[in-house]
Amino acid sequence: MLSLLTLLATQEVHAQTPISQPLVEHIYTADPSAHVFNGRIYIYPSHDIESGVKEDDE
């Protein structure tokens, strides 16, 4: 997660066409929120971490 934020913080936003591939592929992320600071866009997604606890949906 920190590496994603570092990457986004160091990249200039010059997109001429929208991207069609996910920004993050190595973990599941959800509910992204975009924030603009000093003319740069930062994306903060949430994510789930495997806890090792068996799910009991009954």
PDB file of N, CA, C, O and CB in Angstrom:
ATOM      1  N   MET A   1       0.840  -1.187   0.000  1.00  0.00           N
ATOM      2  CA  MET A   1       0.000   0.000   0.000  1.00  0.00           C
ATOM      3  C   MET A   1       0.882   1.247   0.000  1.00  0.00           C
ATOM      4  O   MET A   1       0.643   2.184  -0.762  1.00  0.00           O
ATOM      5  CB  MET A   1      -0.954   0.000   1.221  1.00  0.00           C
ATOM      6  N   LEU A   2       1.893   1.252   0.852  1.00  0.00           N
ATOM      7  CA  LEU A   2       2.780   2.410   0.920  1.00  0.00           C
ATOM      8  C   LEU A   2       3.493   2.628  -0.403  1.00  0.00           C
ATOM      9  O   LEU A   2       3.687   3.767  -0.829  1.00  0.00           O
ATOM     10  CB  LEU A   2       3.801   2.236   2.043  1.00  0.00           C
ATOM     11  N   SER A   3       3.888   1.529  -1.061  1.00  0.00           N
ATOM     12  CA  SER A   3       4.575   1.683  -2.349  1.00  0.00           C
ATOM     13  C   SER A   3       3.643   2.283  -3.400  1.00  0.00           C
ATOM     14  O   SER A   3       4.087   3.047  -4.256  1.00  0.00           O
ATOM     15  CB  SER A   3       5.114   0.327  -2.837  1.00  0.00           C
ATOM     16  N   LEU A   4       2.355   1.943  -3.341  1.00  0.00           N
ATOM     17  CA  LEU A   4       1.386   2.533  -4.271  1.00  0.00           C
ATOM     18  C   LEU A   4       1.274   4.028  -4.035  1.00  0.00           C
ATOM     19  O   LEU A   4       1.284   4.807  -4.989  1.00  0.00           O
ATOM     20  CB  LEU A   4       0.004   1.865  -4.122  1.00  0.00           C
ATOM     21  N   LEU A   5       1.170   4.436  -2.799  1.00  0.00           N
ATOM     22  CA  LEU A   5       1.054   5.858  -2.493  1.00  0.00           C
ATOM     23  C   LEU A   5       2.319   6.613  -2.875  1.00  0.00           C
ATOM     24  O   LEU A   5       2.248   7.745  -3.353  1.00  0.00           O
ATOM     25  CB  LEU A   5       0.756   6.057  -1.014  1.00  0.00           C
ATOM     26  N   THR A   6       3.469   5.993  -2.665  1.00  0.00           N
ATOM     27  CA  THR A   6       4.731   6.614  -3.057  1.00  0.00           C
ATOM     28  C   THR A   6       4.790   6.779  -4.572  1.00  0.00           C
ATOM     29  O   THR A   6       5.206   7.824  -5.072  1.00  0.00           O
ATOM     30  CB  THR A   6       5.926   5.778  -2.561  1.00  0.00           C
ATOM     31  N   LEU A   7       4.373   5.747  -5.297  1.00  0.00           N
ATOM     32  CA  LEU A   7       4.360   5.822  -6.760  1.00  0.00           C
ATOM     33  C   LEU A   7       3.451   6.944  -7.234  1.00  0.00           C
ATOM     34  O   LEU A   7       3.837   7.743  -8.087  1.00  0.00           O
ATOM     35  CB  LEU A   7       3.908   4.487  -7.365  1.00  0.00           C
ATOM     36  N   LEU A   8       2.256   7.004  -6.686  1.00  0.00           N
ATOM     37  CA  LEU A   8       1.315   8.037  -7.107  1.00  0.00           C
ATOM     38  C   LEU A   8       1.793   9.427  -6.708  1.00  0.00           C
ATOM     39  O   LEU A   8       1.533  10.397  -7.419  1.00  0.00           O
ATOM     40  CB  LEU A   8      -0.058   7.771  -6.513  1.00  0.00           C
ATOM     41  N   ALA A   9       2.479   9.534  -5.594  1.00  0.00           N
ATOM     42  CA  ALA A   9       2.951  10.832  -5.128  1.00  0.00           C
ATOM     43  C   ALA A   9       4.075  11.374  -6.000  1.00  0.00           C
ATOM     44  O   ALA A   9       4.285  12.586  -6.055  1.00  0.00           O
ATOM     45  CB  ALA A   9       3.417  10.731  -3.691  1.00  0.00           C
ATOM     46  N   THR A  10       4.797  10.494  -6.677  1.00  0.00           N
ATOM     47  CA  THR A  10       5.943  10.938  -7.467  1.00  0.00           C
ATOM     48  C   THR A  10       5.646  11.061  -8.956  1.00  0.00           C
ATOM     49  O   THR A  10       6.517  11.473  -9.722  1.00  0.00           O
ATOM     50  CB  THR A  10       7.083   9.994  -7.270  1.00  0.00           C
ATOM     51  N   GLN A  11       4.457  10.717  -9.374  1.00  0.00           N
ATOM     52  CA  GLN A  11       4.106  10.765 -10.792  1.00  0.00           C
ATOM     53  C   GLN A  11       3.302  12.016 -11.110  1.00  0.00           C
ATOM     54  O   GLN A  11       2.405  12.396 -10.358  1.00  0.00           O
ATOM     55  CB  GLN A  11       3.317   9.515 -11.192  1.00  0.00           C
ATOM     56  N   GLU A  12       3.623  12.642 -12.208  1.00  0.00           N
ATOM     57  CA  GLU A  12       2.836  13.770 -12.701  1.00  0.00           C
ATOM     58  C   GLU A  12       1.596  13.223 -13.405  1.00  0.00           C
ATOM     59  O   GLU A  12       1.646  12.153 -14.011  1.00  0.00           O
ATOM     60  CB  GLU A  12       3.680  14.674 -13.666  1.00  0.00           C
ATOM     61  N   VAL A  13       0.513  13.939 -13.326  1.00  0.00           N
ATOM     62  CA  VAL A  13      -0.724  13.505 -13.966  1.00  0.00           C
ATOM     63  C   VAL A  13      -0.845  14.214 -15.308  1.00  0.00           C
ATOM     64  O   VAL A  13      -1.208  15.389 -15.368  1.00  0.00           O
ATOM     65  CB  VAL A  13      -1.965  13.797 -13.062  1.00  0.00           C
ATOM     66  N   HIS A  14      -0.534  13.484 -16.398  1.00  0.00           N
ATOM     67  CA  HIS A  14      -0.598  14.027 -17.752  1.00  0.00           C
ATOM     68  C   HIS A  14      -1.397  13.098 -18.653  1.00  0.00           C
ATOM     69  O   HIS A  14      -1.077  12.978 -19.836  1.00  0.00           O
ATOM     70  CB  HIS A  14       0.816  14.242 -18.322  1.00  0.00           C
ATOM     71  N   ALA A  15      -2.402  12.452 -18.144  1.00  0.00           N
ATOM     72  CA  ALA A  15      -3.140  11.459 -18.925  1.00  0.00           C
ATOM     73  C   ALA A  15      -3.941  12.129 -20.030  1.00  0.00           C
ATOM     74  O   ALA A  15      -4.751  13.020 -19.774  1.00  0.00           O
ATOM     75  CB  ALA A  15      -4.071  10.643 -18.020  1.00  0.00           C
ATOM     76  N   GLN A  16      -3.706  11.693 -21.257  1.00  0.00           N
ATOM     77  CA  GLN A  16      -4.476  12.164 -22.396  1.00  0.00           C
ATOM     78  C   GLN A  16      -5.653  11.230 -22.656  1.00  0.00           C
ATOM     79  O   GLN A  16      -6.716  11.669 -23.096  1.00  0.00           O
ATOM     80  CB  GLN A  16      -3.585  12.273 -23.645  1.00  0.00           C
ATOM     81  N   THR A  17      -5.461   9.947 -22.383  1.00  0.00           N
ATOM     82  CA  THR A  17      -6.529   8.967 -22.524  1.00  0.00           C
ATOM     83  C   THR A  17      -6.623   8.181 -21.220  1.00  0.00           C
ATOM     84  O   THR A  17      -5.609   7.946 -20.563  1.00  0.00           O
ATOM     85  CB  THR A  17      -6.274   8.015 -23.745  1.00  0.00           C
ATOM     86  N   PRO A  18      -7.821   7.778 -20.846  1.00  0.00           N
ATOM     87  CA  PRO A  18      -7.959   7.027 -19.591  1.00  0.00           C
ATOM     88  C   PRO A  18      -7.301   5.657 -19.693  1.00  0.00           C
ATOM     89  O   PRO A  18      -7.267   5.055 -20.766  1.00  0.00           O
ATOM     90  CB  PRO A  18      -9.440   6.869 -19.223  1.00  0.00           C
ATOM     91  N   ILE A  19      -6.783   5.172 -18.580  1.00  0.00           N
ATOM     92  CA  ILE A  19      -6.197   3.836 -18.562  1.00  0.00           C
ATOM     93  C   ILE A  19      -7.307   2.820 -18.340  1.00  0.00           C
ATOM     94  O   ILE A  19      -8.322   3.128 -17.714  1.00  0.00           O
ATOM     95  CB  ILE A  19      -5.103   3.714 -17.460  1.00  0.00           C
ATOM     96  N   SER A  20      -7.119   1.629 -18.844  1.00  0.00           N
ATOM     97  CA  SER A  20      -8.138   0.597 -18.715  1.00  0.00           C
ATOM     98  C   SER A  20      -7.645  -0.592 -17.906  1.00  0.00           C
ATOM     99  O   SER A  20      -8.304  -1.631 -17.862  1.00  0.00           O
ATOM    100  CB  SER A  20      -8.586   0.136 -20.081  1.00  0.00           C
ATOM    101  N   GLN A  21      -6.503  -0.447 -17.273  1.00  0.00           N
ATOM    102  CA  GLN A  21      -5.950  -1.524 -16.471  1.00  0.00           C
ATOM    103  C   GLN A  21      -5.888  -1.073 -15.017  1.00  0.00           C
ATOM    104  O   GLN A  21      -5.746   0.120 -14.747  1.00  0.00           O
ATOM    105  CB  GLN A  21      -4.547  -1.941 -16.985  1.00  0.00           C
ATOM    106  N   PRO A  22      -5.993  -2.006 -14.082  1.00  0.00           N
ATOM    107  CA  PRO A  22      -5.978  -1.629 -12.668  1.00  0.00           C
ATOM    108  C   PRO A  22      -4.635  -1.034 -12.244  1.00  0.00           C
ATOM    109  O   PRO A  22      -3.583  -1.411 -12.761  1.00  0.00           O
ATOM    110  CB  PRO A  22      -6.297  -2.840 -11.805  1.00  0.00           C
ATOM    111  N   LEU A  23      -4.691  -0.105 -11.303  1.00  0.00           N
ATOM    112  CA  LEU A  23      -3.469   0.473 -10.750  1.00  0.00           C
ATOM    113  C   LEU A  23      -2.759  -0.516  -9.834  1.00  0.00           C
ATOM    114  O   LEU A  23      -1.530  -0.534  -9.762  1.00  0.00           O
ATOM    115  CB  LEU A  23      -3.786   1.759  -9.988  1.00  0.00           C
ATOM    116  N   VAL A  24      -3.532  -1.332  -9.141  1.00  0.00           N
ATOM    117  CA  VAL A  24      -2.987  -2.310  -8.197  1.00  0.00           C
ATOM    118  C   VAL A  24      -3.464  -3.691  -8.617  1.00  0.00           C
ATOM    119  O   VAL A  24      -4.666  -3.919  -8.753  1.00  0.00           O
ATOM    120  CB  VAL A  24      -3.420  -1.990  -6.722  1.00  0.00           C
ATOM    121  N   GLU A  25      -2.532  -4.613  -8.825  1.00  0.00           N
ATOM    122  CA  GLU A  25      -2.897  -5.961  -9.246  1.00  0.00           C
ATOM    123  C   GLU A  25      -2.507  -7.035  -8.239  1.00  0.00           C
ATOM    124  O   GLU A  25      -3.020  -8.151  -8.319  1.00  0.00           O
ATOM    125  CB  GLU A  25      -2.259  -6.266 -10.564  1.00  0.00           C
ATOM    126  N   HIS A  26      -1.625  -6.739  -7.299  1.00  0.00           N
ATOM    127  CA  HIS A  26      -1.099  -7.771  -6.416  1.00  0.00           C
ATOM    128  C   HIS A  26      -1.941  -7.998  -5.161  1.00  0.00           C
ATOM    129  O   HIS A  26      -1.733  -8.997  -4.473  1.00  0.00           O
ATOM    130  CB  HIS A  26       0.293  -7.416  -6.016  1.00  0.00           C
ATOM    131  N   ILE A  27      -2.885  -7.108  -4.838  1.00  0.00           N
ATOM    132  CA  ILE A  27      -3.797  -7.291  -3.715  1.00  0.00           C
ATOM    133  C   ILE A  27      -5.185  -6.820  -4.133  1.00  0.00           C
ATOM    134  O   ILE A  27      -5.328  -6.043  -5.076  1.00  0.00           O
ATOM    135  CB  ILE A  27      -3.301  -6.520  -2.453  1.00  0.00           C
ATOM    136  N   TYR A  28      -6.200  -7.294  -3.428  1.00  0.00           N
ATOM    137  CA  TYR A  28      -7.560  -6.850  -3.703  1.00  0.00           C
ATOM    138  C   TYR A  28      -7.777  -5.502  -3.027  1.00  0.00           C
ATOM    139  O   TYR A  28      -7.522  -5.361  -1.832  1.00  0.00           O
ATOM    140  CB  TYR A  28      -8.606  -7.898  -3.212  1.00  0.00           C
ATOM    141  N   THR A  29      -8.241  -4.521  -3.774  1.00  0.00           N
ATOM    142  CA  THR A  29      -8.554  -3.212  -3.205  1.00  0.00           C
ATOM    143  C   THR A  29      -9.993  -2.853  -3.542  1.00  0.00           C
ATOM    144  O   THR A  29     -10.553  -3.343  -4.523  1.00  0.00           O
ATOM    145  CB  THR A  29      -7.576  -2.125  -3.731  1.00  0.00           C
ATOM    146  N   ALA A  30     -10.582  -1.996  -2.727  1.00  0.00           N
ATOM    147  CA  ALA A  30     -11.975  -1.596  -2.938  1.00  0.00           C
ATOM    148  C   ALA A  30     -12.185  -0.180  -2.426  1.00  0.00           C
ATOM    149  O   ALA A  30     -11.345   0.375  -1.718  1.00  0.00           O
ATOM    150  CB  ALA A  30     -12.946  -2.575  -2.235  1.00  0.00           C
ATOM    151  N   ASP A  31     -13.309   0.384  -2.796  1.00  0.00           N
ATOM    152  CA  ASP A  31     -13.751   1.687  -2.288  1.00  0.00           C
ATOM    153  C   ASP A  31     -12.696   2.783  -2.410  1.00  0.00           C
ATOM    154  O   ASP A  31     -12.391   3.444  -1.418  1.00  0.00           O
ATOM    155  CB  ASP A  31     -14.155   1.555  -0.850  1.00  0.00           C
ATOM    156  N   PRO A  32     -12.133   2.991  -3.598  1.00  0.00           N
ATOM    157  CA  PRO A  32     -11.109   4.037  -3.717  1.00  0.00           C
ATOM    158  C   PRO A  32     -11.702   5.431  -3.552  1.00  0.00           C
ATOM    159  O   PRO A  32     -12.832   5.700  -3.959  1.00  0.00           O
ATOM    160  CB  PRO A  32     -10.404   3.934  -5.065  1.00  0.00           C
ATOM    161  N   SER A  33     -10.922   6.295  -2.957  1.00  0.00           N
ATOM    162  CA  SER A  33     -11.306   7.710  -2.898  1.00  0.00           C
ATOM    163  C   SER A  33     -10.129   8.516  -3.420  1.00  0.00           C
ATOM    164  O   SER A  33      -8.978   8.254  -3.070  1.00  0.00           O
ATOM    165  CB  SER A  33     -11.700   8.154  -1.431  1.00  0.00           C
ATOM    166  N   ALA A  34     -10.424   9.492  -4.256  1.00  0.00           N
ATOM    167  CA  ALA A  34      -9.376  10.318  -4.856  1.00  0.00           C
ATOM    168  C   ALA A  34      -9.323  11.663  -4.147  1.00  0.00           C
ATOM    169  O   ALA A  34     -10.357  12.270  -3.867  1.00  0.00           O
ATOM    170  CB  ALA A  34      -9.620  10.512  -6.377  1.00  0.00           C
ATOM    171  N   HIS A  35      -8.116  12.120  -3.862  1.00  0.00           N
ATOM    172  CA  HIS A  35      -7.903  13.409  -3.207  1.00  0.00           C
ATOM    173  C   HIS A  35      -6.864  14.186  -4.008  1.00  0.00           C
ATOM    174  O   HIS A  35      -5.906  13.600  -4.514  1.00  0.00           O
ATOM    175  CB  HIS A  35      -7.447  13.224  -1.720  1.00  0.00           C
ATOM    176  N   VAL A  36      -7.043  15.480  -4.123  1.00  0.00           N
ATOM    177  CA  VAL A  36      -6.105  16.328  -4.854  1.00  0.00           C
ATOM    178  C   VAL A  36      -5.371  17.207  -3.853  1.00  0.00           C
ATOM    179  O   VAL A  36      -5.993  17.939  -3.084  1.00  0.00           O
ATOM    180  CB  VAL A  36      -6.839  17.195  -5.929  1.00  0.00           C
ATOM    181  N   PHE A  37      -4.047  17.130  -3.869  1.00  0.00           N
ATOM    182  CA  PHE A  37      -3.185  17.959  -3.037  1.00  0.00           C
ATOM    183  C   PHE A  37      -2.130  18.593  -3.938  1.00  0.00           C
ATOM    184  O   PHE A  37      -1.399  17.888  -4.634  1.00  0.00           O
ATOM    185  CB  PHE A  37      -2.523  17.123  -1.888  1.00  0.00           C
ATOM    186  N   ASN A  38      -2.052  19.895  -3.926  1.00  0.00           N
ATOM    187  CA  ASN A  38      -1.055  20.625  -4.719  1.00  0.00           C
ATOM    188  C   ASN A  38      -1.066  20.208  -6.188  1.00  0.00           C
ATOM    189  O   ASN A  38      -0.010  20.068  -6.805  1.00  0.00           O
ATOM    190  CB  ASN A  38       0.333  20.407  -4.137  1.00  0.00           C
ATOM    191  N   GLY A  39      -2.260  20.010  -6.746  1.00  0.00           N
ATOM    192  CA  GLY A  39      -2.380  19.682  -8.160  1.00  0.00           C
ATOM    193  C   GLY A  39      -2.095  18.235  -8.516  1.00  0.00           C
ATOM    194  O   GLY A  39      -2.052  17.893  -9.698  1.00  0.00           O
ATOM    195  N   ARG A  40      -1.901  17.381  -7.529  1.00  0.00           N
ATOM    196  CA  ARG A  40      -1.653  15.956  -7.783  1.00  0.00           C
ATOM    197  C   ARG A  40      -2.805  15.133  -7.221  1.00  0.00           C
ATOM    198  O   ARG A  40      -3.395  15.484  -6.200  1.00  0.00           O
ATOM    199  CB  ARG A  40      -0.301  15.502  -7.157  1.00  0.00           C
ATOM    200  N   ILE A  41      -3.113  14.037  -7.901  1.00  0.00           N
ATOM    201  CA  ILE A  41      -4.189  13.161  -7.459  1.00  0.00           C
ATOM    202  C   ILE A  41      -3.592  11.982  -6.695  1.00  0.00           C
ATOM    203  O   ILE A  41      -2.672  11.318  -7.170  1.00  0.00           O
ATOM    204  CB  ILE A  41      -5.035  12.668  -8.666  1.00  0.00           C
ATOM    205  N   TYR A  42      -4.134  11.735  -5.499  1.00  0.00           N
ATOM    206  CA  TYR A  42      -3.740  10.600  -4.672  1.00  0.00           C
ATOM    207  C   TYR A  42      -4.966   9.709  -4.512  1.00  0.00           C
ATOM    208  O   TYR A  42      -6.054  10.194  -4.201  1.00  0.00           O
ATOM    209  CB  TYR A  42      -3.177  11.064  -3.274  1.00  0.00           C
ATOM    210  N   ILE A  43      -4.790   8.405  -4.724  1.00  0.00           N
ATOM    211  CA  ILE A  43      -5.893   7.461  -4.615  1.00  0.00           C
ATOM    212  C   ILE A  43      -5.658   6.593  -3.385  1.00  0.00           C
ATOM    213  O   ILE A  43      -4.614   5.956  -3.245  1.00  0.00           O
ATOM    214  CB  ILE A  43      -6.025   6.588  -5.905  1.00  0.00           C
ATOM    215  N   TYR A  44      -6.652   6.581  -2.496  1.00  0.00           N
ATOM    216  CA  TYR A  44      -6.576   5.809  -1.262  1.00  0.00           C
ATOM    217  C   TYR A  44      -7.643   4.714  -1.293  1.00  0.00           C
ATOM    218  O   TYR A  44      -8.814   4.997  -1.042  1.00  0.00           O
ATOM    219  CB  TYR A  44      -6.758   6.729  -0.017  1.00  0.00           C
ATOM    220  N   PRO A  45      -7.260   3.459  -1.597  1.00  0.00           N
ATOM    221  CA  PRO A  45      -8.237   2.370  -1.565  1.00  0.00           C
ATOM    222  C   PRO A  45      -8.196   1.656  -0.211  1.00  0.00           C
ATOM    223  O   PRO A  45      -7.218   1.761   0.529  1.00  0.00           O
ATOM    224  CB  PRO A  45      -7.969   1.366  -2.710  1.00  0.00           C
ATOM    225  N   SER A  46      -9.262   0.938   0.095  1.00  0.00           N
ATOM    226  CA  SER A  46      -9.243   0.059   1.259  1.00  0.00           C
ATOM    227  C   SER A  46      -8.835  -1.330   0.773  1.00  0.00           C
ATOM    228  O   SER A  46      -8.827  -1.592  -0.430  1.00  0.00           O
ATOM    229  CB  SER A  46     -10.644   0.029   1.990  1.00  0.00           C
ATOM    230  N   HIS A  47      -8.501  -2.211   1.698  1.00  0.00           N
ATOM    231  CA  HIS A  47      -8.171  -3.576   1.311  1.00  0.00           C
ATOM    232  C   HIS A  47      -8.403  -4.519   2.487  1.00  0.00           C
ATOM    233  O   HIS A  47      -8.426  -4.101   3.644  1.00  0.00           O
ATOM    234  CB  HIS A  47      -6.711  -3.668   0.820  1.00  0.00           C
ATOM    235  N   ASP A  48      -8.574  -5.787   2.168  1.00  0.00           N
ATOM    236  CA  ASP A  48      -8.756  -6.821   3.179  1.00  0.00           C
ATOM    237  C   ASP A  48      -7.458  -7.590   3.342  1.00  0.00           C
ATOM    238  O   ASP A  48      -6.729  -7.825   2.379  1.00  0.00           O
ATOM    239  CB  ASP A  48      -9.917  -7.775   2.801  1.00  0.00           C
ATOM    240  N   ILE A  49      -7.186  -7.975   4.576  1.00  0.00           N
ATOM    241  CA  ILE A  49      -6.005  -8.779   4.875  1.00  0.00           C
ATOM    242  C   ILE A  49      -6.480 -10.130   5.391  1.00  0.00           C
ATOM    243  O   ILE A  49      -7.334 -10.196   6.276  1.00  0.00           O
ATOM    244  CB  ILE A  49      -5.072  -8.067   5.918  1.00  0.00           C
ATOM    245  N   GLU A  50      -5.933 -11.199   4.846  1.00  0.00           N
ATOM    246  CA  GLU A  50      -6.289 -12.543   5.287  1.00  0.00           C
ATOM    247  C   GLU A  50      -5.916 -12.708   6.752  1.00  0.00           C
ATOM    248  O   GLU A  50      -4.760 -12.516   7.128  1.00  0.00           O
ATOM    249  CB  GLU A  50      -5.588 -13.616   4.419  1.00  0.00           C
ATOM    250  N   SER A  51      -6.896 -13.064   7.581  1.00  0.00           N
ATOM    251  CA  SER A  51      -6.649 -13.183   9.019  1.00  0.00           C
ATOM    252  C   SER A  51      -6.353 -14.608   9.447  1.00  0.00           C
ATOM    253  O   SER A  51      -5.846 -14.832  10.546  1.00  0.00           O
ATOM    254  CB  SER A  51      -7.834 -12.667   9.788  1.00  0.00           C
ATOM    255  N   GLY A  52      -6.663 -15.579   8.589  1.00  0.00           N
ATOM    256  CA  GLY A  52      -6.435 -16.969   8.956  1.00  0.00           C
ATOM    257  C   GLY A  52      -7.571 -17.558   9.778  1.00  0.00           C
ATOM    258  O   GLY A  52      -7.519 -18.731  10.150  1.00  0.00           O
ATOM    259  N   VAL A  53      -8.601 -16.761  10.070  1.00  0.00           N
ATOM    260  CA  VAL A  53      -9.749 -17.232  10.839  1.00  0.00           C
ATOM    261  C   VAL A  53     -10.779 -17.796   9.867  1.00  0.00           C
ATOM    262  O   VAL A  53     -11.130 -17.154   8.877  1.00  0.00           O
ATOM    263  CB  VAL A  53     -10.364 -16.083  11.706  1.00  0.00           C
ATOM    264  N   LYS A  54     -11.262 -19.011  10.161  1.00  0.00           N
ATOM    265  CA  LYS A  54     -12.241 -19.647   9.292  1.00  0.00           C
ATOM    266  C   LYS A  54     -13.538 -18.847   9.306  1.00  0.00           C
ATOM    267  O   LYS A  54     -14.009 -18.431  10.364  1.00  0.00           O
ATOM    268  CB  LYS A  54     -12.497 -21.105   9.728  1.00  0.00           C
ATOM    269  N   GLU A  55     -14.114 -18.634   8.119  1.00  0.00           N
ATOM    270  CA  GLU A  55     -15.382 -17.917   8.012  1.00  0.00           C
ATOM    271  C   GLU A  55     -16.527 -18.836   8.407  1.00  0.00           C
ATOM    272  O   GLU A  55     -16.538 -20.012   8.044  1.00  0.00           O
ATOM    273  CB  GLU A  55     -15.591 -17.375   6.582  1.00  0.00           C
ATOM    274  N   ASP A  56     -17.485 -18.303   9.146  1.00  0.00           N
ATOM    275  CA  ASP A  56     -18.652 -19.065   9.575  1.00  0.00           C
ATOM    276  C   ASP A  56     -19.894 -18.293   9.160  1.00  0.00           C
ATOM    277  O   ASP A  56     -20.406 -17.469   9.918  1.00  0.00           O
ATOM    278  CB  ASP A  56     -18.635 -19.322  11.120  1.00  0.00           C
ATOM    279  N   ASP A  57     -20.371 -18.563   7.954  1.00  0.00           N
ATOM    280  CA  ASP A  57     -21.508 -17.825   7.415  1.00  0.00           C
ATOM    281  C   ASP A  57     -22.850 -18.493   7.692  1.00  0.00           C
ATOM    282  O   ASP A  57     -23.863 -18.098   7.115  1.00  0.00           O
ATOM    283  CB  ASP A  57     -21.338 -17.650   5.939  1.00  0.00           C
ATOM    284  N   GLU A  58     -22.874 -19.481   8.550  1.00  0.00           N
ATOM    285  CA  GLU A  58     -24.138 -20.186   8.814  1.00  0.00           C
ATOM    286  C   GLU A  58     -24.961 -19.492   9.855  1.00  0.00           C
ATOM    287  O   GLU A  58     -26.051 -19.956  10.191  1.00  0.00           O
ATOM    288  CB  GLU A  58     -23.878 -21.602   9.249  1.00  0.00           C
TER     289      GLU A  58
END
